[in-house]
Amino acid sequence: MKLIARLGHVLCLCLGMLISCQLFAAEVLTLGVLAYRPKPVMEARYKALAEYLSDQLEGQRVKLLALEQDELATAIYSRQVDFVMTNPSHYLLLRSRNSLTGALATVVSVESGQATSSLGGVIFTRSDNPSIHTLSDLAGKQVAVAGMHYLGGYQTQVLELLEAGIERRELDWVFVGSQDRVILRVMSGESDAGFVRTGILERMISEGMVFPEHLRIINSQTLAGFPYRLSTRLYPEWPFIALPHVEQTTIRRVAAALLALDQDHPAATSAGIAGFAPSSDYQVIELLARRLRVSPYDQAPDFNIVDVWNRFRQPVMWGVVSASTVLVLLFMLWQRERHLSRMSALLQSSEEKYRDLIHTVGSIILRCNNKGELVFINEYGLTFFGYREDELLGRPLAETLVPTEDEAGDDLTDWFEKVLADPLEHNYSINQNVHKDGSLVWVAWSNKPILDSAGKQEGLLCVGTDFTKRKQLEDQQTLSSAVFNHAREAILITDPAGVIIDCNQAFCRITGYSVDEARGNTPAMLNSGRHDQNFYHLMWQSLKVHGYWAGEIWNRRKTGDVYAEMITISAVKDARNRTQYYVALFSDITEMKEQQQKLEFIAHYDSLTGLPNRTLLADRLGLAMKQAQRRKQIIAVAFLDLDGFKAVNDTYGHDAGDALLKGLASRMKEVLRSCDTLARFGGDEFVVILSDLDEANSAGEVIRRLLHAASQSVFYQDSELNVSASLGVTYYPQSQGVEADQLLRQADQAMYLAKLSGKNRYFTFDPNEIVSPASVKAGEAI
């Protein structure tokens, strides 16, 4: 029996050792995850994913490590990890420093039941920060970011700034290493604004670490199907990467397990994702990194002579060919110069007997042979055309003095050939010729044939007179007439007494009067009655003293319509400084004035509800505060936020939400007095200024009417939309001096407490404590 017992102990011991060996024999694979949030948070999120992969891999176990960027890079270099999940920008940096495989899969994140495989960046500040509302407001401000290699936490936002014309150097950067620290730093007021990736704010709001009403999103984007707050364009989500030392069989099994992960699996819900999708194209991230010149694309490549030759081979070869061509042309030009010199010497001896007489004539005299080659030109002609004699003699006129075509496009080469063929038919002409500097000059030519003793034509004699100044005068007159008749601005000419002498077609088009109707009248026929006599008196004084006047005038058309015009009136004087005419140029700016009024409305009023916006609210609040001090009266500032508005938007759509806002704005405006101001502060928030109050509690009745109006139903299509409102109110003046923005914050704080205490009620702010003088219950008659 003892022997049997001993054999049993030995058998149990062997069986235990066998099980232990099998457990130790299981291969351990390490999954490194970038800790863009605190490590305990990341480990809690992805622990279930590591356990899921362990279950899917027989004989292998997956261990999770949450590492920061530098730690993750070190772990990859030393092969302490087998798989990696990180942001796309960090993936590019790691790939440039290590031998990595392509991405096996791309993370699909989920928020409120909506799944996406894209990420972007969020630019945010505190909602009570009055100085940051647009991208341009970030210039000169301190911005907190986790690090430069965070795609959604730095690079996507920087690209949006560059697209808006804002350079990185214009911002004061603070790198804090973690996106949680970015949010905490901004909310504590240490930094003006912060950059984080999409989804971070939503998670911290769900964890109760941040309240959404304390945030303001800058450059907010609304994309269909994308569930997160967004300030930038979208890029692929995180890649799941395998290192090269992992066996292909294991890689395939891991990829299959990732793609098979269901959205409802505990591993997915714990990680806050909807699973994984086939790997996205990360080339767009590479292009972004190149554009921003961040690592690994922040260094310019080295070039050597071979690179230069490979890149500029064709331009260099073309340069050599061009240089050779220039040398050949220069040689040919040199040969032609030698030829001309010889021709000049031959011609000079035969023309000496005529030179003295011909060179004293104040006209151009030239002769050419039947080929059109110049054989003589006098000194006046040389001076007129700017040539030396040896530059012209022996050369065809069609290559020197006669252009190919004139400014009208007529073929002068063909014309010159006709003159050579029949000079009597073309014995007189006025045409353009070419000066040596390339300019065109006008010449009036008299052409006659040169006959030999047998009466046969052997050449052509041409005598020319400078016609340039006369032609310029004619052209100037034609141009002045064309400008007057075709100008888009109206032109009006009067005599010194103001009687209209002439006007152009633009004047007729703008005023409706014909030229005949205008002549003989005075500009007073356009008087609209909007300007008094002093206005016209000052105008004439300026014309008499300074010789001009410019400004805007409202005049009346022939149809009776009043229009605005921008006009300039100038006095035209003679050599004795006496006024000969008054010339007025004006254009119709009525549409521009109307557009200006529209722009002023857009700048001060909300486009949806037509209520004053923040800008106009600030002006009216400042004015009300000054009047209250001057009149020894009280004003109330109420901050109203709709309860349940987001549910209406989510259930019925944004069009229904807009209809609700417009309907409630109209009703609330109806219960206010004419001296009060209702403004849309943003989203579903409104601010009311109640003026001319005698005592602090006199605003209670108006406030209750506001709450009642906000709780009434609004019908949209076939739906009945219902919300209520939470309202906070504060009074001015107070015992301590306060500014306008402090009043808004006090009213906002009181509204916030009203919302926390059950909504559909109001709280009054007190400098020492907040008390609740009244509340309104749902359905109660006001």
Short mmCIF file of N, CA, C and O in Angstrom, two decimals, residues 41-117:
data_model
loop_
_atom_site.label_atom_id
_atom_site.label_comp_id
_atom_site.label_asym_id
_atom_site.label_seq_id
_atom_site.Cartn_x
_atom_site.Cartn_y
_atom_site.Cartn_z
N VAL A 41 -5.35 54.81 -17.61
CA VAL A 41 -6.56 54.89 -18.43
C VAL A 41 -6.40 54.04 -19.68
O VAL A 41 -7.31 53.29 -20.07
N MET A 42 -5.23 54.14 -20.33
CA MET A 42 -5.00 53.38 -21.56
C MET A 42 -4.96 51.88 -21.27
O MET A 42 -5.47 51.06 -22.05
N GLU A 43 -4.33 51.48 -20.17
CA GLU A 43 -4.26 50.06 -19.83
C GLU A 43 -5.65 49.50 -19.55
O GLU A 43 -5.98 48.37 -19.95
N ALA A 44 -6.49 50.30 -18.87
CA ALA A 44 -7.85 49.83 -18.59
C ALA A 44 -8.66 49.69 -19.87
O ALA A 44 -9.48 48.78 -20.02
N ARG A 45 -8.41 50.58 -20.83
CA ARG A 45 -9.19 50.55 -22.08
C ARG A 45 -8.83 49.35 -22.94
O ARG A 45 -9.71 48.71 -23.54
N TYR A 46 -7.55 49.02 -23.05
CA TYR A 46 -7.11 48.02 -24.03
C TYR A 46 -6.75 46.67 -23.40
O TYR A 46 -6.26 45.78 -24.11
N LYS A 47 -6.94 46.51 -22.08
CA LYS A 47 -6.63 45.23 -21.45
C LYS A 47 -7.51 44.12 -22.02
O LYS A 47 -7.05 43.01 -22.32
N ALA A 48 -8.80 44.43 -22.21
CA ALA A 48 -9.72 43.42 -22.76
C ALA A 48 -9.34 43.05 -24.18
O ALA A 48 -9.54 41.91 -24.61
N LEU A 49 -8.77 43.98 -24.96
CA LEU A 49 -8.36 43.68 -26.33
C LEU A 49 -7.19 42.69 -26.32
O LEU A 49 -7.16 41.75 -27.12
N ALA A 50 -6.24 42.88 -25.39
CA ALA A 50 -5.12 41.95 -25.29
C ALA A 50 -5.62 40.56 -24.89
O ALA A 50 -5.15 39.53 -25.42
N GLU A 51 -6.58 40.50 -23.98
CA GLU A 51 -7.13 39.21 -23.58
C GLU A 51 -7.89 38.55 -24.73
O GLU A 51 -7.84 37.33 -24.92
N TYR A 52 -8.59 39.37 -25.52
CA TYR A 52 -9.31 38.82 -26.69
C TYR A 52 -8.33 38.19 -27.68
O TYR A 52 -8.56 37.09 -28.19
N LEU A 53 -7.21 38.87 -27.96
CA LEU A 53 -6.22 38.33 -28.89
C LEU A 53 -5.60 37.06 -28.32
O LEU A 53 -5.30 36.12 -29.06
N SER A 54 -5.39 37.02 -27.00
CA SER A 54 -4.84 35.81 -26.37
C SER A 54 -5.77 34.63 -26.58
O SER A 54 -5.32 33.49 -26.84
N ASP A 55 -7.07 34.88 -26.46
CA ASP A 55 -8.04 33.79 -26.66
C ASP A 55 -8.04 33.30 -28.10
O ASP A 55 -8.28 32.11 -28.37
N GLN A 56 -7.78 34.22 -29.05
CA GLN A 56 -7.83 33.86 -30.47
C GLN A 56 -6.55 33.17 -30.94
O GLN A 56 -6.54 32.51 -31.98
N LEU A 57 -5.46 33.33 -30.19
CA LEU A 57 -4.17 32.75 -30.58
C LEU A 57 -3.89 31.52 -29.71
O LEU A 57 -3.55 31.66 -28.52
N GLU A 58 -4.03 30.35 -30.24
CA GLU A 58 -3.78 29.13 -29.47
C GLU A 58 -2.29 28.99 -29.19
O GLU A 58 -1.46 29.08 -30.09
N GLY A 59 -1.99 28.78 -27.93
CA GLY A 59 -0.59 28.61 -27.53
C GLY A 59 0.17 29.91 -27.42
O GLY A 59 1.39 29.88 -27.24
N GLN A 60 -0.47 31.02 -27.55
CA GLN A 60 0.21 32.31 -27.45
C GLN A 60 -0.62 33.23 -26.57
O GLN A 60 -1.84 33.18 -26.57
N ARG A 61 0.09 34.09 -25.85
CA ARG A 61 -0.55 35.02 -24.94
C ARG A 61 -0.08 36.43 -25.26
O ARG A 61 1.11 36.67 -25.53
N VAL A 62 -1.01 37.41 -25.27
CA VAL A 62 -0.71 38.79 -25.62
C VAL A 62 -0.67 39.62 -24.33
O VAL A 62 -1.62 39.61 -23.56
N LYS A 63 0.45 40.31 -24.15
CA LYS A 63 0.64 41.18 -22.99
C LYS A 63 0.55 42.64 -23.45
O LYS A 63 1.07 43.00 -24.51
N LEU A 64 -0.08 43.51 -22.66
CA LEU A 64 -0.30 44.91 -23.02
C LEU A 64 0.71 45.81 -22.31
O LEU A 64 0.96 45.67 -21.11
N LEU A 65 1.28 46.78 -23.07
CA LEU A 65 2.15 47.81 -22.50
C LEU A 65 1.66 49.16 -23.00
O LEU A 65 1.57 49.39 -24.22
N ALA A 66 1.32 50.09 -22.12
CA ALA A 66 0.95 51.46 -22.49
C ALA A 66 2.18 52.33 -22.33
O ALA A 66 2.71 52.47 -21.21
N LEU A 67 2.68 52.89 -23.42
CA LEU A 67 3.95 53.60 -23.42
C LEU A 67 3.78 54.97 -24.06
O LEU A 67 2.97 55.15 -24.98
N GLU A 68 4.56 55.95 -23.57
CA GLU A 68 4.59 57.25 -24.21
C GLU A 68 5.44 57.18 -25.47
O GLU A 68 6.09 56.16 -25.74
N GLN A 69 5.49 58.28 -26.25
CA GLN A 69 6.10 58.21 -27.58
C GLN A 69 7.57 57.77 -27.54
O GLN A 69 7.96 56.85 -28.26
N ASP A 70 8.37 58.40 -26.69
CA ASP A 70 9.79 58.05 -26.63
C ASP A 70 9.97 56.62 -26.10
O ASP A 70 10.84 55.88 -26.58
N GLU A 71 9.17 56.22 -25.12
CA GLU A 71 9.26 54.87 -24.59
C GLU A 71 8.88 53.84 -25.65
O GLU A 71 9.51 52.78 -25.77
N LEU A 72 7.88 54.15 -26.45
CA LEU A 72 7.44 53.23 -27.50
C LEU A 72 8.52 53.09 -28.57
O LEU A 72 8.79 51.98 -29.07
N ALA A 73 9.18 54.19 -28.93
CA ALA A 73 10.26 54.12 -29.92
C ALA A 73 11.41 53.26 -29.40
O ALA A 73 11.99 52.45 -30.14
N THR A 74 11.76 53.41 -28.11
CA THR A 74 12.83 52.59 -27.53
C THR A 74 12.45 51.12 -27.49
O THR A 74 13.26 50.23 -27.80
N ALA A 75 11.20 50.84 -27.15
CA ALA A 75 10.74 49.45 -27.09
C ALA A 75 10.80 48.79 -28.47
O ALA A 75 11.14 47.61 -28.61
N ILE A 76 10.44 49.52 -29.52
CA ILE A 76 10.50 48.97 -30.88
C ILE A 76 11.94 48.70 -31.29
O ILE A 76 12.27 47.66 -31.85
N TYR A 77 12.83 49.66 -30.99
CA TYR A 77 14.24 49.50 -31.38
C TYR A 77 14.87 48.29 -30.69
O TYR A 77 15.66 47.57 -31.29
N SER A 78 14.51 48.07 -29.43
CA SER A 78 15.09 46.95 -28.68
C SER A 78 14.24 45.67 -28.77
O SER A 78 14.49 44.71 -28.04
N ARG A 79 13.23 45.64 -29.64
CA ARG A 79 12.38 44.48 -29.86
C ARG A 79 11.68 44.00 -28.58
O ARG A 79 11.51 42.81 -28.35
N GLN A 80 11.27 44.96 -27.77
CA GLN A 80 10.53 44.60 -26.57
C GLN A 80 9.04 44.46 -26.85
O GLN A 80 8.28 44.02 -25.99
N VAL A 81 8.58 44.89 -28.03
CA VAL A 81 7.18 44.76 -28.42
C VAL A 81 7.10 44.03 -29.75
O VAL A 81 8.06 44.05 -30.54
N ASP A 82 5.97 43.35 -29.98
CA ASP A 82 5.75 42.61 -31.23
C ASP A 82 4.70 43.29 -32.11
O ASP A 82 4.75 43.19 -33.33
N PHE A 83 3.74 43.94 -31.46
CA PHE A 83 2.70 44.66 -32.20
C PHE A 83 2.60 46.06 -31.60
O PHE A 83 2.89 46.27 -30.41
N VAL A 84 2.16 47.03 -32.45
CA VAL A 84 2.11 48.43 -32.02
C VAL A 84 0.79 49.04 -32.49
O VAL A 84 0.35 48.81 -33.63
N MET A 85 0.17 49.83 -31.60
CA MET A 85 -0.94 50.71 -31.98
C MET A 85 -0.54 52.13 -31.62
O MET A 85 -0.25 52.42 -30.45
N THR A 86 -0.50 53.02 -32.61
CA THR A 86 -0.10 54.41 -32.37
C THR A 86 -0.79 55.30 -33.38
O THR A 86 -1.44 54.83 -34.31
N ASN A 87 -0.61 56.62 -33.19
CA ASN A 87 -1.27 57.53 -34.15
C ASN A 87 -0.51 57.52 -35.47
O ASN A 87 0.67 57.20 -35.52
N PRO A 88 -1.18 57.88 -36.58
CA PRO A 88 -0.56 57.74 -37.91
C PRO A 88 0.73 58.54 -38.06
O PRO A 88 1.66 58.09 -38.71
N SER A 89 0.80 59.74 -37.49
CA SER A 89 2.01 60.55 -37.63
C SER A 89 3.19 59.89 -36.93
O SER A 89 4.31 59.85 -37.45
N HIS A 90 2.93 59.35 -35.72
CA HIS A 90 3.99 58.67 -35.00
C HIS A 90 4.40 57.40 -35.75
O HIS A 90 5.59 57.02 -35.75
N TYR A 91 3.45 56.75 -36.41
CA TYR A 91 3.75 55.56 -37.22
C TYR A 91 4.76 55.90 -38.32
O TYR A 91 5.71 55.15 -38.58
N LEU A 92 4.58 57.05 -39.02
CA LEU A 92 5.53 57.46 -40.06
C LEU A 92 6.92 57.67 -39.48
O LEU A 92 7.93 57.27 -40.07
N LEU A 93 6.99 58.31 -38.29
CA LEU A 93 8.28 58.56 -37.66
C LEU A 93 8.95 57.24 -37.29
O LEU A 93 10.15 57.05 -37.52
N LEU A 94 8.18 56.30 -36.69
CA LEU A 94 8.75 55.01 -36.31
C LEU A 94 9.20 54.23 -37.54
O LEU A 94 10.26 53.58 -37.53
N ARG A 95 8.44 54.30 -38.63
CA ARG A 95 8.78 53.57 -39.84
C ARG A 95 10.08 54.09 -40.46
O ARG A 95 10.84 53.33 -41.05
N SER A 96 10.35 55.41 -40.31
CA SER A 96 11.57 55.98 -40.87
C SER A 96 12.81 55.55 -40.08
O SER A 96 13.91 55.61 -40.60
N ARG A 97 12.62 55.14 -38.79
CA ARG A 97 13.75 54.80 -37.94
C ARG A 97 13.91 53.30 -37.74
O ARG A 97 14.94 52.85 -37.27
N ASN A 98 12.87 52.52 -38.08
CA ASN A 98 12.89 51.09 -37.85
C ASN A 98 12.33 50.37 -39.07
O ASN A 98 11.67 50.96 -39.94
N SER A 99 12.56 49.08 -39.12
CA SER A 99 12.00 48.25 -40.18
C SER A 99 10.64 47.73 -39.70
O SER A 99 10.57 46.86 -38.85
N LEU A 100 9.57 48.34 -40.20
CA LEU A 100 8.22 47.97 -39.78
C LEU A 100 7.44 47.43 -40.97
O LEU A 100 7.71 47.77 -42.12
N THR A 101 6.42 46.61 -40.69
CA THR A 101 5.53 46.15 -41.75
C THR A 101 4.50 47.23 -42.01
O THR A 101 4.43 48.23 -41.30
N GLY A 102 3.69 47.04 -43.03
CA GLY A 102 2.57 47.93 -43.25
C GLY A 102 1.52 47.68 -42.17
O GLY A 102 1.59 46.73 -41.40
N ALA A 103 0.53 48.57 -42.12
CA ALA A 103 -0.53 48.42 -41.12
C ALA A 103 -1.39 47.20 -41.43
O ALA A 103 -1.77 46.97 -42.57
N LEU A 104 -1.67 46.38 -40.38
CA LEU A 104 -2.54 45.21 -40.55
C LEU A 104 -4.00 45.63 -40.63
O LEU A 104 -4.79 45.04 -41.37
N ALA A 105 -4.38 46.66 -39.84
CA ALA A 105 -5.77 47.09 -39.79
C ALA A 105 -5.81 48.52 -39.26
O ALA A 105 -4.81 49.04 -38.75
N THR A 106 -6.98 49.15 -39.42
CA THR A 106 -7.19 50.51 -38.95
C THR A 106 -8.30 50.52 -37.91
O THR A 106 -9.34 49.88 -38.10
N VAL A 107 -8.09 51.23 -36.81
CA VAL A 107 -9.06 51.29 -35.72
C VAL A 107 -10.34 51.97 -36.21
O VAL A 107 -10.30 52.96 -36.94
N VAL A 108 -11.48 51.45 -35.81
CA VAL A 108 -12.78 52.08 -36.07
C VAL A 108 -13.33 52.54 -34.72
O VAL A 108 -13.67 51.71 -33.87
N SER A 109 -13.36 53.87 -34.50
CA SER A 109 -13.85 54.39 -33.23
C SER A 109 -15.36 54.53 -33.28
O SER A 109 -15.97 54.49 -34.35
N VAL A 110 -15.99 54.69 -32.12
CA VAL A 110 -17.45 54.78 -32.06
C VAL A 110 -17.84 55.79 -30.99
O VAL A 110 -17.18 55.89 -29.95
N GLU A 111 -18.89 56.55 -31.25
CA GLU A 111 -19.41 57.54 -30.31
C GLU A 111 -20.91 57.65 -30.54
O GLU A 111 -21.35 57.94 -31.66
N SER A 112 -21.67 57.44 -29.49
CA SER A 112 -23.14 57.52 -29.56
C SER A 112 -23.70 56.64 -30.66
O SER A 112 -24.61 57.02 -31.39
N GLY A 113 -23.11 55.48 -30.84
CA GLY A 113 -23.60 54.52 -31.83
C GLY A 113 -23.10 54.78 -33.24
O GLY A 113 -23.40 54.00 -34.14
N GLN A 114 -22.33 55.82 -33.48
CA GLN A 114 -21.82 56.12 -34.81
C GLN A 114 -20.35 55.69 -34.89
O GLN A 114 -19.54 56.06 -34.03
N ALA A 115 -20.02 54.91 -35.91
CA ALA A 115 -18.67 54.39 -36.08
C ALA A 115 -17.94 55.17 -37.16
O ALA A 115 -18.54 55.62 -38.14
N THR A 116 -16.63 55.35 -36.99
CA THR A 116 -15.81 56.04 -38.00
C THR A 116 -14.39 55.51 -37.93
O THR A 116 -13.89 55.18 -36.84
N SER A 117 -13.77 55.43 -39.10
CA SER A 117 -12.35 55.04 -39.16
C SER A 117 -11.48 56.24 -39.46
O SER A 117 -10.40 56.11 -40.01
#
